[in-house]
Short mmCIF file of C-alpha atoms in Angstrom, two decimals:
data_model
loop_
_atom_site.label_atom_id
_atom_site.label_comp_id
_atom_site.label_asym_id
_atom_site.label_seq_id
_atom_site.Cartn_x
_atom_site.Cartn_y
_atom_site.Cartn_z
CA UNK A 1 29.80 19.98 1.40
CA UNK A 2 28.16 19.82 -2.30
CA UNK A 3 25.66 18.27 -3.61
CA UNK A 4 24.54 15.12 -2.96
CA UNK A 5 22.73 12.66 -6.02
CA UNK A 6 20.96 9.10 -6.25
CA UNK A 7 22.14 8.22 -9.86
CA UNK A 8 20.21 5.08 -10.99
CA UNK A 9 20.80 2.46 -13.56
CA UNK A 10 18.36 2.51 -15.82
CA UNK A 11 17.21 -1.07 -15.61
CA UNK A 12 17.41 -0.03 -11.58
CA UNK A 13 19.38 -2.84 -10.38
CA UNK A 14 22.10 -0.93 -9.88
CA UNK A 15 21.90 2.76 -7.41
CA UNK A 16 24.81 4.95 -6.48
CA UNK A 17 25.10 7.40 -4.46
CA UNK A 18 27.27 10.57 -5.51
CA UNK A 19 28.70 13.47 -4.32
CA UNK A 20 29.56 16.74 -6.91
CA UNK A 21 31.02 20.06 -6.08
CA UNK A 22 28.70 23.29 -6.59
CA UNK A 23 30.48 23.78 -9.85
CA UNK A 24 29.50 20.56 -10.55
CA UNK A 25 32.70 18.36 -10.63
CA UNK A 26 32.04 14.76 -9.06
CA UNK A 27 34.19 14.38 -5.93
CA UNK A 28 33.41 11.07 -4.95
CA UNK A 29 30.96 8.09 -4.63
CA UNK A 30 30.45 6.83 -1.41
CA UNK A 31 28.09 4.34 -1.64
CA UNK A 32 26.66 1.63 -4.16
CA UNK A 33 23.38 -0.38 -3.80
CA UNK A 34 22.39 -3.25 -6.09
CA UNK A 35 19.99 -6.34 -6.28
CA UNK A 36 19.38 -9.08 -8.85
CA UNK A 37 15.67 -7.42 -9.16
CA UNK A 38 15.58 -3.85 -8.56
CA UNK A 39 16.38 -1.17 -5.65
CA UNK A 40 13.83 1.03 -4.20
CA UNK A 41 14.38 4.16 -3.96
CA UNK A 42 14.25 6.45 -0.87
CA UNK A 43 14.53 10.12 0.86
CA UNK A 44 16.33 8.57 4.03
CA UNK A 45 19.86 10.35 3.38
CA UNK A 46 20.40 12.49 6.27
CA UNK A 47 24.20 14.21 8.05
CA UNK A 48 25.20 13.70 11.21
CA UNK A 49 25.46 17.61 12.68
CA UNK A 50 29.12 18.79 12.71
CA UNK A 51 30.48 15.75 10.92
CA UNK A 52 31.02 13.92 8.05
CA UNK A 53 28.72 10.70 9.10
CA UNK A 54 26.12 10.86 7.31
CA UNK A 55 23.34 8.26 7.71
CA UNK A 56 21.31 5.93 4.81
CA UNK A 57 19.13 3.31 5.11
CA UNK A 58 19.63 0.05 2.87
CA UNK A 59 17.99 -3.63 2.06
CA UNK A 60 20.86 -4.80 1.67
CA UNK A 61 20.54 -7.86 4.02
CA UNK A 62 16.50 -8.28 3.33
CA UNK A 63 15.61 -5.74 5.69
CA UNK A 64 15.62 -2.23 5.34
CA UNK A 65 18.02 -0.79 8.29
CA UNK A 66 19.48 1.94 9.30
CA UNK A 67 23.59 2.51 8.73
CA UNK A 68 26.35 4.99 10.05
CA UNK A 69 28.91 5.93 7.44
CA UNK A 70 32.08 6.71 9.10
CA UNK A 71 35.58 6.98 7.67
CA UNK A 72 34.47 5.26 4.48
CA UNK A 73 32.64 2.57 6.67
CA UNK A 74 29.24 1.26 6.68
CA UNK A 75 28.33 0.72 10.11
CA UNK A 76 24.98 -0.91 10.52
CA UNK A 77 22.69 -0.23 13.61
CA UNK A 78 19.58 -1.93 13.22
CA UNK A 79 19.03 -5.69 12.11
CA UNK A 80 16.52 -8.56 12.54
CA UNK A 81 12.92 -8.86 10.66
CA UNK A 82 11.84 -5.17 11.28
CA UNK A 83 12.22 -2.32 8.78
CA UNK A 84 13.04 1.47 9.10
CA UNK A 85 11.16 3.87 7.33
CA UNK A 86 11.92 7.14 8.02
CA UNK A 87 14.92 8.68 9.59
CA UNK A 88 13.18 11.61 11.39
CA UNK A 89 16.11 13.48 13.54
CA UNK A 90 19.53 13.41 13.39
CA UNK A 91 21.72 14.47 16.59
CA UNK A 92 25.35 13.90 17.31
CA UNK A 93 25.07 10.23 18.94
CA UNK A 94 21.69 9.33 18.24
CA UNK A 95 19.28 9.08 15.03
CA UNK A 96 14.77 9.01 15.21
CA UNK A 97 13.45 6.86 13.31
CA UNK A 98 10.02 5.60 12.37
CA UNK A 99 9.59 2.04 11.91
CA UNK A 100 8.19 -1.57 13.12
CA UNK A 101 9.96 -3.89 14.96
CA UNK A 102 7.34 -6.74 16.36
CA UNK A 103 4.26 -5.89 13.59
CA UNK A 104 4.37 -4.70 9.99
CA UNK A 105 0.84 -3.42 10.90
CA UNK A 106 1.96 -0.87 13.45
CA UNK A 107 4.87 2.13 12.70
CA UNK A 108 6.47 3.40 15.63
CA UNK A 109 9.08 5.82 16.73
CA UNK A 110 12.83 4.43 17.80
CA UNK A 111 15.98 6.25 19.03
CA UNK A 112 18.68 4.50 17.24
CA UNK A 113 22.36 4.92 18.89
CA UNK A 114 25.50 5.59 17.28
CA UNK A 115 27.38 3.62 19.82
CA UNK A 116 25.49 0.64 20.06
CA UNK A 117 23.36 0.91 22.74
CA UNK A 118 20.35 -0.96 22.50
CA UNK A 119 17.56 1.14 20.04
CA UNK A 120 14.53 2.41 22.39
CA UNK A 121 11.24 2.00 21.65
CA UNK A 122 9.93 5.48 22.35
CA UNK A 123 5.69 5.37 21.31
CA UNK A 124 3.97 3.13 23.61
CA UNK A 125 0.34 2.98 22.23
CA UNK A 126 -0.80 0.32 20.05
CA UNK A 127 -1.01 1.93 16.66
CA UNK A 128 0.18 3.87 13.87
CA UNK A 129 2.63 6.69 14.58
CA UNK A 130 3.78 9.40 12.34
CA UNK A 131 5.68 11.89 13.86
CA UNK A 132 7.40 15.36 13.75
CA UNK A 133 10.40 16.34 15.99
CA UNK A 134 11.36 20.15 16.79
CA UNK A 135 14.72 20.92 15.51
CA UNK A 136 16.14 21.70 19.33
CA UNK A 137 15.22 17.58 19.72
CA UNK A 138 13.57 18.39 22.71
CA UNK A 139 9.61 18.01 21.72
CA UNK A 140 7.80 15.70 18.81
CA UNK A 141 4.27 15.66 17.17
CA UNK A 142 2.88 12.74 17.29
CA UNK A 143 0.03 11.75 15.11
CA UNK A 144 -1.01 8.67 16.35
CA UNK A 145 -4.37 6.56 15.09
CA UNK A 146 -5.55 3.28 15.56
CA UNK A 147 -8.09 0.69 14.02
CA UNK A 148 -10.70 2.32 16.78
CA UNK A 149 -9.55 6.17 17.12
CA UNK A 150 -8.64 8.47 13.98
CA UNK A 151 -5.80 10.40 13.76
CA UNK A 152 -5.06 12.54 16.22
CA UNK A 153 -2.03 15.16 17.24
CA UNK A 154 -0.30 15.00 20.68
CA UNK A 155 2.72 17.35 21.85
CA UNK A 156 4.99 15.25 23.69
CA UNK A 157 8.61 16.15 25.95
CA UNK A 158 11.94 14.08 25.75
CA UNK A 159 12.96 15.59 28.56
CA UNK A 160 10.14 14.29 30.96
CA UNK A 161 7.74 12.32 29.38
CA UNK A 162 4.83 15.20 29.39
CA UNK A 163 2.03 15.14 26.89
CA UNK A 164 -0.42 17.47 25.80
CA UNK A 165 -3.13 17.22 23.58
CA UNK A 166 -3.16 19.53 20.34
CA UNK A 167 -6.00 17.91 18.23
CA UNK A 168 -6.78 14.80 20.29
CA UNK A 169 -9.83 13.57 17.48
CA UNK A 170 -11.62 11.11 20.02
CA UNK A 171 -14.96 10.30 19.18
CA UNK A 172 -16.78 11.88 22.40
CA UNK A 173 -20.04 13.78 21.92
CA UNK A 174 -19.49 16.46 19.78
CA UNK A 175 -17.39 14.72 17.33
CA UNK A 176 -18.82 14.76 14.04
CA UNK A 177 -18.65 11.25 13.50
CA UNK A 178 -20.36 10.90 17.10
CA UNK A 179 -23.49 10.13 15.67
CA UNK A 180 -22.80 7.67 13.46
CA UNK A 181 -20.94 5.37 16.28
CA UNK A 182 -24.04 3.37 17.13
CA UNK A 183 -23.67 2.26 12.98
CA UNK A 184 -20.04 2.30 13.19
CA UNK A 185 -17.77 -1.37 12.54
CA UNK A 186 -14.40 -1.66 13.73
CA UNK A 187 -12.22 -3.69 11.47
CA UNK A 188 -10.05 -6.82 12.28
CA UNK A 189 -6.64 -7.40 11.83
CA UNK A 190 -5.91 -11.17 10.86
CA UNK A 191 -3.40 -13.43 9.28
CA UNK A 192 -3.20 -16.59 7.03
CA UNK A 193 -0.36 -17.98 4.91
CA UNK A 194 0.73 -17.88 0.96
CA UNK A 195 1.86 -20.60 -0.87
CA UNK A 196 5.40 -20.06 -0.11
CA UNK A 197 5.11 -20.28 3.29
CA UNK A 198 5.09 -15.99 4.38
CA UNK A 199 2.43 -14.35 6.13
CA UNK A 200 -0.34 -12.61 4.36
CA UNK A 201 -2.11 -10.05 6.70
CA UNK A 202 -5.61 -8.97 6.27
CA UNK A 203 -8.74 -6.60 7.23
CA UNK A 204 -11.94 -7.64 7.84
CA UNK A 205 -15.05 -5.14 8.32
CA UNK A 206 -18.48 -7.13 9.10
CA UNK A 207 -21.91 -5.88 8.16
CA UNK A 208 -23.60 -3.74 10.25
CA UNK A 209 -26.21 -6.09 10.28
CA UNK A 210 -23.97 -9.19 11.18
CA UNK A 211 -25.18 -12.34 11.99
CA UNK A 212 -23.25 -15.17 12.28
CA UNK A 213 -25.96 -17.45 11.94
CA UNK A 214 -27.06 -16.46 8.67
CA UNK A 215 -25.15 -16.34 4.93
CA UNK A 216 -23.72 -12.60 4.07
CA UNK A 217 -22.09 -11.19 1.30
CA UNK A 218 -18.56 -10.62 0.78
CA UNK A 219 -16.28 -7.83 -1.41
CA UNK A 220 -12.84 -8.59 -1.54
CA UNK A 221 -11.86 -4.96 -1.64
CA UNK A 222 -7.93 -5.41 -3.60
CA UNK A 223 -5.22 -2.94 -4.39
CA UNK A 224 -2.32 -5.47 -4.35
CA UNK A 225 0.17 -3.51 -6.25
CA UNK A 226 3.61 -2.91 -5.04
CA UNK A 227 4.92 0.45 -3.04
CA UNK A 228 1.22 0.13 -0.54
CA UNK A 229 0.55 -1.50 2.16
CA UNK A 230 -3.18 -1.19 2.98
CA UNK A 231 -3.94 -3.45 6.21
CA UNK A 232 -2.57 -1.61 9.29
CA UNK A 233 -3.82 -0.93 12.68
CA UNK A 234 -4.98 2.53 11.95
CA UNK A 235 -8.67 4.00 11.26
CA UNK A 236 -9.57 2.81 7.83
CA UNK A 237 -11.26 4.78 5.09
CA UNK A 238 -15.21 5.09 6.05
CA UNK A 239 -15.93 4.06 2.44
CA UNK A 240 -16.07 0.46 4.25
CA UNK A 241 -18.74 1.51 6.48
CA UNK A 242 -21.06 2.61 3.35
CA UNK A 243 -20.43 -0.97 2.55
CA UNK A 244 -20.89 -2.46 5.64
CA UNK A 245 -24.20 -0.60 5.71
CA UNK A 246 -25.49 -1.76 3.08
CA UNK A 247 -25.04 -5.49 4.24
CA UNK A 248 -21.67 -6.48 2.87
CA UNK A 249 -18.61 -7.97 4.55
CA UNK A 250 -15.68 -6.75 3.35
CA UNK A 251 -12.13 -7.98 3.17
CA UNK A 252 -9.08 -6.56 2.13
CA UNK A 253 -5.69 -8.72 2.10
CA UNK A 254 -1.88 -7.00 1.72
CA UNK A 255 -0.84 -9.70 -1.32
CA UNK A 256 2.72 -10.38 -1.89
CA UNK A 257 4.75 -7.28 -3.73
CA UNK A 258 2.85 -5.09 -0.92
CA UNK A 259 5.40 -2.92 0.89
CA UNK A 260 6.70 -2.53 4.66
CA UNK A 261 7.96 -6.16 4.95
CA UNK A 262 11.07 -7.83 3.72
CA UNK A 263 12.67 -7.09 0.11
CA UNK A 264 11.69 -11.35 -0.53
CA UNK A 265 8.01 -10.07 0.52
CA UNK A 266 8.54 -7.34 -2.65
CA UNK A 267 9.90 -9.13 -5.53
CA UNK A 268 7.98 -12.20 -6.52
CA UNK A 269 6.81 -9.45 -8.80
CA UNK A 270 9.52 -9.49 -10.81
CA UNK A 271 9.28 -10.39 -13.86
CA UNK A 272 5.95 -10.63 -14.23
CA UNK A 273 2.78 -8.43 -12.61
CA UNK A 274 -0.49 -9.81 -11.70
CA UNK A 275 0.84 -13.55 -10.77
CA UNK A 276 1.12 -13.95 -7.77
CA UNK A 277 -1.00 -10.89 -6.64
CA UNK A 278 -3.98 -12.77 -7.94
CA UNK A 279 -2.88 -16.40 -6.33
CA UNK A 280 -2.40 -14.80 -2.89
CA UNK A 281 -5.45 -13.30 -3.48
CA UNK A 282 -7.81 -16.45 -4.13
CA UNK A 283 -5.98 -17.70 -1.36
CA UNK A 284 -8.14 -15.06 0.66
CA UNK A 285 -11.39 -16.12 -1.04
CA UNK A 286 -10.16 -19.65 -0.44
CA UNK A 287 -10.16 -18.58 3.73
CA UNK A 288 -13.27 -16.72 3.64
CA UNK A 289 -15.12 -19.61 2.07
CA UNK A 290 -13.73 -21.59 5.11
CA UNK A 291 -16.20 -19.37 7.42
CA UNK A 292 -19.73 -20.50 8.10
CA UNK A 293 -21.29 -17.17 7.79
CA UNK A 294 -19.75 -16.10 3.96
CA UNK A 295 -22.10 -16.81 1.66
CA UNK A 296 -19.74 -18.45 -0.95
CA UNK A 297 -22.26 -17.98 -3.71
CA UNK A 298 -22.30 -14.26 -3.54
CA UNK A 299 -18.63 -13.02 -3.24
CA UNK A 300 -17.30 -9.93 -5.25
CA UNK A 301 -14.06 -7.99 -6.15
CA UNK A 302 -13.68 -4.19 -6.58
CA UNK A 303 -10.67 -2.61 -6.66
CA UNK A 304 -8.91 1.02 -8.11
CA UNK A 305 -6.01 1.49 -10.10
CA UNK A 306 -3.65 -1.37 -9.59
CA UNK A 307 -6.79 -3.12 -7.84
CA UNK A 308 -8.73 -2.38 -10.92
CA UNK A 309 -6.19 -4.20 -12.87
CA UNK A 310 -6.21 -7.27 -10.18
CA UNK A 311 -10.34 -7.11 -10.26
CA UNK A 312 -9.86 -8.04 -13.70
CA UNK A 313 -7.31 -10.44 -13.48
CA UNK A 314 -9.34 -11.98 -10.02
CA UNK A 315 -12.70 -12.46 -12.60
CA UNK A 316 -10.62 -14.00 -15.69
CA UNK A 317 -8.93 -16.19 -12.87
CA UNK A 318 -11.12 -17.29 -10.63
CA UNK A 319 -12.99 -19.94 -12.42
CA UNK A 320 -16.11 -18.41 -10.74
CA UNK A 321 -15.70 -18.14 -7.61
CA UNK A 322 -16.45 -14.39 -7.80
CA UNK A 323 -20.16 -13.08 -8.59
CA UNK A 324 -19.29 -10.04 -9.66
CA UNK A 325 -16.31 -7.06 -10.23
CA UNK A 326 -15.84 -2.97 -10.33
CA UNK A 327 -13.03 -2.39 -11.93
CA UNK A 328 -11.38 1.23 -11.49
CA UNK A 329 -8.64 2.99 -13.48
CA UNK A 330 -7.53 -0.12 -14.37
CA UNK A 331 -4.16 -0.47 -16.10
CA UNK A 332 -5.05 -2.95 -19.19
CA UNK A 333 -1.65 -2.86 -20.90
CA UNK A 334 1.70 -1.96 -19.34
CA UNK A 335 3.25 -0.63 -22.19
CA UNK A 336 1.12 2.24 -22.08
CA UNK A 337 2.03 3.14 -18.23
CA UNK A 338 4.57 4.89 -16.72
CA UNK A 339 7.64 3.79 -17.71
CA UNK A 340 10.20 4.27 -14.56
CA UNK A 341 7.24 2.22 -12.65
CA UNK A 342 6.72 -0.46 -14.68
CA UNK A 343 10.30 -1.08 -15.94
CA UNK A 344 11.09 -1.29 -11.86
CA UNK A 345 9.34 -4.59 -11.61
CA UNK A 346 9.15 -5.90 -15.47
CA UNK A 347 12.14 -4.43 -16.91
CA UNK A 348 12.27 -3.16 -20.62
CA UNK A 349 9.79 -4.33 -23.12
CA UNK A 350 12.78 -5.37 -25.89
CA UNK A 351 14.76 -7.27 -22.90
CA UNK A 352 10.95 -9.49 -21.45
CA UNK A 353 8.23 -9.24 -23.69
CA UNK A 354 7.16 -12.55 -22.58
CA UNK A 355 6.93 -10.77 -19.14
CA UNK A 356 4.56 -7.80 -20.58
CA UNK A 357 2.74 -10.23 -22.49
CA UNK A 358 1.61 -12.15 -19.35
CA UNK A 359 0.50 -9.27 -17.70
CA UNK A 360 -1.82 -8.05 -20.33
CA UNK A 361 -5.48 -7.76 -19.15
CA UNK A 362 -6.49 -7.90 -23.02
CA UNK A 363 -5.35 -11.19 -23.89
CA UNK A 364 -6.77 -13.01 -20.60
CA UNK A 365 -10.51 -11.61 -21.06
CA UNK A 366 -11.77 -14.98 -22.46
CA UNK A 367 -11.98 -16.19 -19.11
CA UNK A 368 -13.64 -13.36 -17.13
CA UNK A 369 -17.02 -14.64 -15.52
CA UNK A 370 -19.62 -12.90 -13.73
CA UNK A 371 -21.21 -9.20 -14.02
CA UNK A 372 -18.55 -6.67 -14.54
CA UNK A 373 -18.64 -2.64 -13.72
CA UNK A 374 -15.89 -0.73 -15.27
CA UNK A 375 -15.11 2.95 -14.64
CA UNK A 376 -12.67 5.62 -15.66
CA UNK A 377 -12.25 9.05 -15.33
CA UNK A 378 -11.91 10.50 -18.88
CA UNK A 379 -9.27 13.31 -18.12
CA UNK A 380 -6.71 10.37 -16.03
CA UNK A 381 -3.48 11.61 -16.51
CA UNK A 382 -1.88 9.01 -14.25
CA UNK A 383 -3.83 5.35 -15.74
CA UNK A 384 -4.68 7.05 -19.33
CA UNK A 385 -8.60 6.67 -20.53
CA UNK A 386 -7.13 4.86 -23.17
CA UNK A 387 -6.56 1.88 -21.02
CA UNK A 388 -10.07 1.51 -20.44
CA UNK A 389 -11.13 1.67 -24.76
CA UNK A 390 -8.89 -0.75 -25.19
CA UNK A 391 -10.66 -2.72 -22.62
CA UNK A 392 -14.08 -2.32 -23.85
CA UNK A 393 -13.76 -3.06 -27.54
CA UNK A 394 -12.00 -6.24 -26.38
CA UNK A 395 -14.73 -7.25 -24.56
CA UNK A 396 -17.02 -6.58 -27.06
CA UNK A 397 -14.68 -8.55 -29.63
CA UNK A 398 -15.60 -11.05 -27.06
CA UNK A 399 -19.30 -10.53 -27.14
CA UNK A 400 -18.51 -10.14 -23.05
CA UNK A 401 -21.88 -7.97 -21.70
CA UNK A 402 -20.60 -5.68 -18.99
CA UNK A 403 -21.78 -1.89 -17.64
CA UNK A 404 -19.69 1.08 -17.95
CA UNK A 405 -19.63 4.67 -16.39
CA UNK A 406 -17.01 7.07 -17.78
CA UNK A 407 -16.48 10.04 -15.98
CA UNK A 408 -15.92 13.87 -18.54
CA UNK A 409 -12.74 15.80 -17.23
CA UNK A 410 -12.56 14.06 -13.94
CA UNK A 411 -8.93 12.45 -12.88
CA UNK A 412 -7.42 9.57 -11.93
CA UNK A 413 -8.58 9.58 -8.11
CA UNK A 414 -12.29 10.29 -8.88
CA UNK A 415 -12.40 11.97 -6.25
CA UNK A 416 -14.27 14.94 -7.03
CA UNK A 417 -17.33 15.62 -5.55
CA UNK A 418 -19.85 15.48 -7.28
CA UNK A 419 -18.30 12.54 -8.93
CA UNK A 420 -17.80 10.55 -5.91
CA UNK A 421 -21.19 11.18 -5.10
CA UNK A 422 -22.31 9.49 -8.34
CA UNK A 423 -19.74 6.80 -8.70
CA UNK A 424 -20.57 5.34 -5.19
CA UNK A 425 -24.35 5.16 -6.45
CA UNK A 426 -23.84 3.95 -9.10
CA UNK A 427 -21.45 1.03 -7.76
CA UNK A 428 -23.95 0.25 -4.47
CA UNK A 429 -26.53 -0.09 -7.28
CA UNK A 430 -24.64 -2.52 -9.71
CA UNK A 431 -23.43 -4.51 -5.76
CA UNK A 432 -27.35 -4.58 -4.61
CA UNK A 433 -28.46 -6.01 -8.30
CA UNK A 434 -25.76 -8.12 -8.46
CA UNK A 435 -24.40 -9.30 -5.07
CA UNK A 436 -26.61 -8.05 -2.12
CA UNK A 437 -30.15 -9.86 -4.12
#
């Protein structure tokens, strides 16, 4: 009984978890979290019915796991290199969970035991599960897609195994996207190693066009930034097929600080943003120069957001190795962003200003090569438009040509549509002048 808080430090090293009564008197604290570089944050707090167990997941050994508080004790129930994301339903001996266990690329659903018992893998198919249980525990929802199927809802039994089809989404004649199947490239999934020795996983989506005998284009298509994780086996936004029609390859590779791996995986960020984001990142270039077919001449970045602060970073960086850049959003200065984010992972401005001057765009423009697009919606309330002026007069301090589009009223996703209609023209335009040619 009472209510339950997540009190943070506010250099977020430091989490505890507290319980008040309605009138608002603390009662106790039953749990602390901390880490040398920060703790993330999340909803997985959840009782054990008639009981006092409640159940919390934690990082606290690398991983993030599931644990059983009982009498004051922390009893943990999953372990090794996997990671539990959700806790989905709680019964009496036995917790859902979503999670991975053999691939970061795939989520799947788990019944976790209270007693020990070994945790069952309860999804079969290859793929990306997301799933909703009915509160008698006897039924779940399962929204399942893959790198070849989009999402699509199932109804499926506990009790014997049954499943029926709600919204099944294949792509059989009369699908929408039916017709465009014949044009259609499925991504691959791939793998190659950072410096330090852990596994970098990747997407690759071919031209529709592709031959391997002749020299294509590539866009290295980058978000980078921590709290994402973009290459999964699940259908993938069909803004890479209006690339791949147009005759690029594109690649897309989950840098280090991505999430849904190990807490080591997260915080080489510390410190300092846009490090080693940008080294794991020519690392990719580094592979797809490696392939016969990539013409190594004609390689691009393009990114939104976070990835429009890496596209810049990628051109100053890169000692040429990229033709060209869109830049989206991009954060240019992270004094001017959200503070709770940014302090996470570079901690207060008075305390590392070293830190925040590092990851400045601004002072790093002397080195940016290659034609660069930037764009920016003019109402962002989330990466303010004043990230992007402060951008353009220093390049023009710089005497650095590049093209702009700005975008009156619309926000931070640019998503609207008559302004995603524009902004994709206008970006396959810049990519056929200045990569496709």
């Amino acid at each position: 009984n009472g209510i339950w808080v997540q009190a943070q430090s506010r250099d977020q090293t430091r989490l505890a978890l507290k319980r008040f009564s309605f009138a608002g008197e603390w009662l106790e604290t039953p749990l602390v979290e901390q880490h040398t570089t920060w703790v993330n944050l999340h909803d997985n707090l959840k009782f054990v019915p008639d009981s006092k167990d409640f159940l919390w997941t934690s990082e606290r050994d690398g991983h993030q796991h599931l644990y059983l508080y009982h009498a004051g004790r922390a009893v943990q129930l999953t372990e090794g290199t996997g990671r539990v994301n959700a806790i989905v339903h709680v019964e009496a001996a036995c917790a859902m969970v979503l999670g991975w266990r053999d691939a970061a690329t795939e989520q799947h659903l788990f019944r976790v035991w209270f007693d020990g018992r070994e945790v069952e893998k309860l999804s079969d198919e290859a793929g990306w599960h997301d799933v909703v249980i009915s509160p008698n525990g006897r039924h779940w929802v399962d929204r399942l897609t893959s790198l070849s199927q989009p999402p699509g809802l199932s109804l499926r039994s506990f009790q014997d195994g049954t499943d029926a089809a709600l919204a099944p989404n294949t792509l059989v004649e009369g699908h929408p996207y039916h017709g465009f199947l014949d044009a259609h490239v499925a991504p691959q999934l791939g793998t190659l190693d950072a410096e330090d020795g852990q596994e970098l996983h990747f997407r690759l989506t071919l031209p529709v066009e592709f031959d391997p005998n002749r020299r294509h284009p590539v866009l290295v298509n980058v978000y980078g930034g921590p709290g994402v994780q973009r290459v999964r086996n699940a259908w993938a936004p069909l803004t890479l097929q209006l690339f791949a029609r147009a005759g690029i390859a594109i690649f897309e590779l989950d840098n280090r600080g991505g999430s849904n791996r190990a807490k080591a995986f997260e915080d080489p960020l510390h410190g300092r943003l846009g490090e080693v984001e940008v080294t794991d990142q020519l690392r990719g270039v580094d592979y797809l120069r490696s392939l016969d077919w990539v013409d190594a001449g004609r390689i691009g970045v393009f990114g939104h957001s976070y990835g429009g602060y890496l596209t810049l970073l990628c051109l100053a960086r890169g000692e040429g190795v990229f033709r060209c850049g869109v830049s989206q959003a991009p954060v240019t200065d992270w004094r001017l962003y959200d503070s709770h984010y940014t302090e996470r992972y570079l901690g207060m401005p008075d305390a590392n200003p070293e830190g925040y001057a590092a990851s400045n765009v601004i002072d790093q423009l002397e080195g940016i090569e290659g034609a660069l697009l930037v764009i920016h919606g003019m109402a962002d309330d989330n990466v303010l438009f004043a990230h992007s002026t402060l951008l353009f007069k220093a390049l023009q301090d710089r005497h650095k040509r590049f093209e702009m589009m700005t975008y009156p009223g619309a926000k931070h996703s640019l998503q609207e549509r008559n302004v995603a209609i524009h902004r994709y023209q206008t970006i396959l335009d810049f990519l056929r002048r200045e990569l496709i040619q």
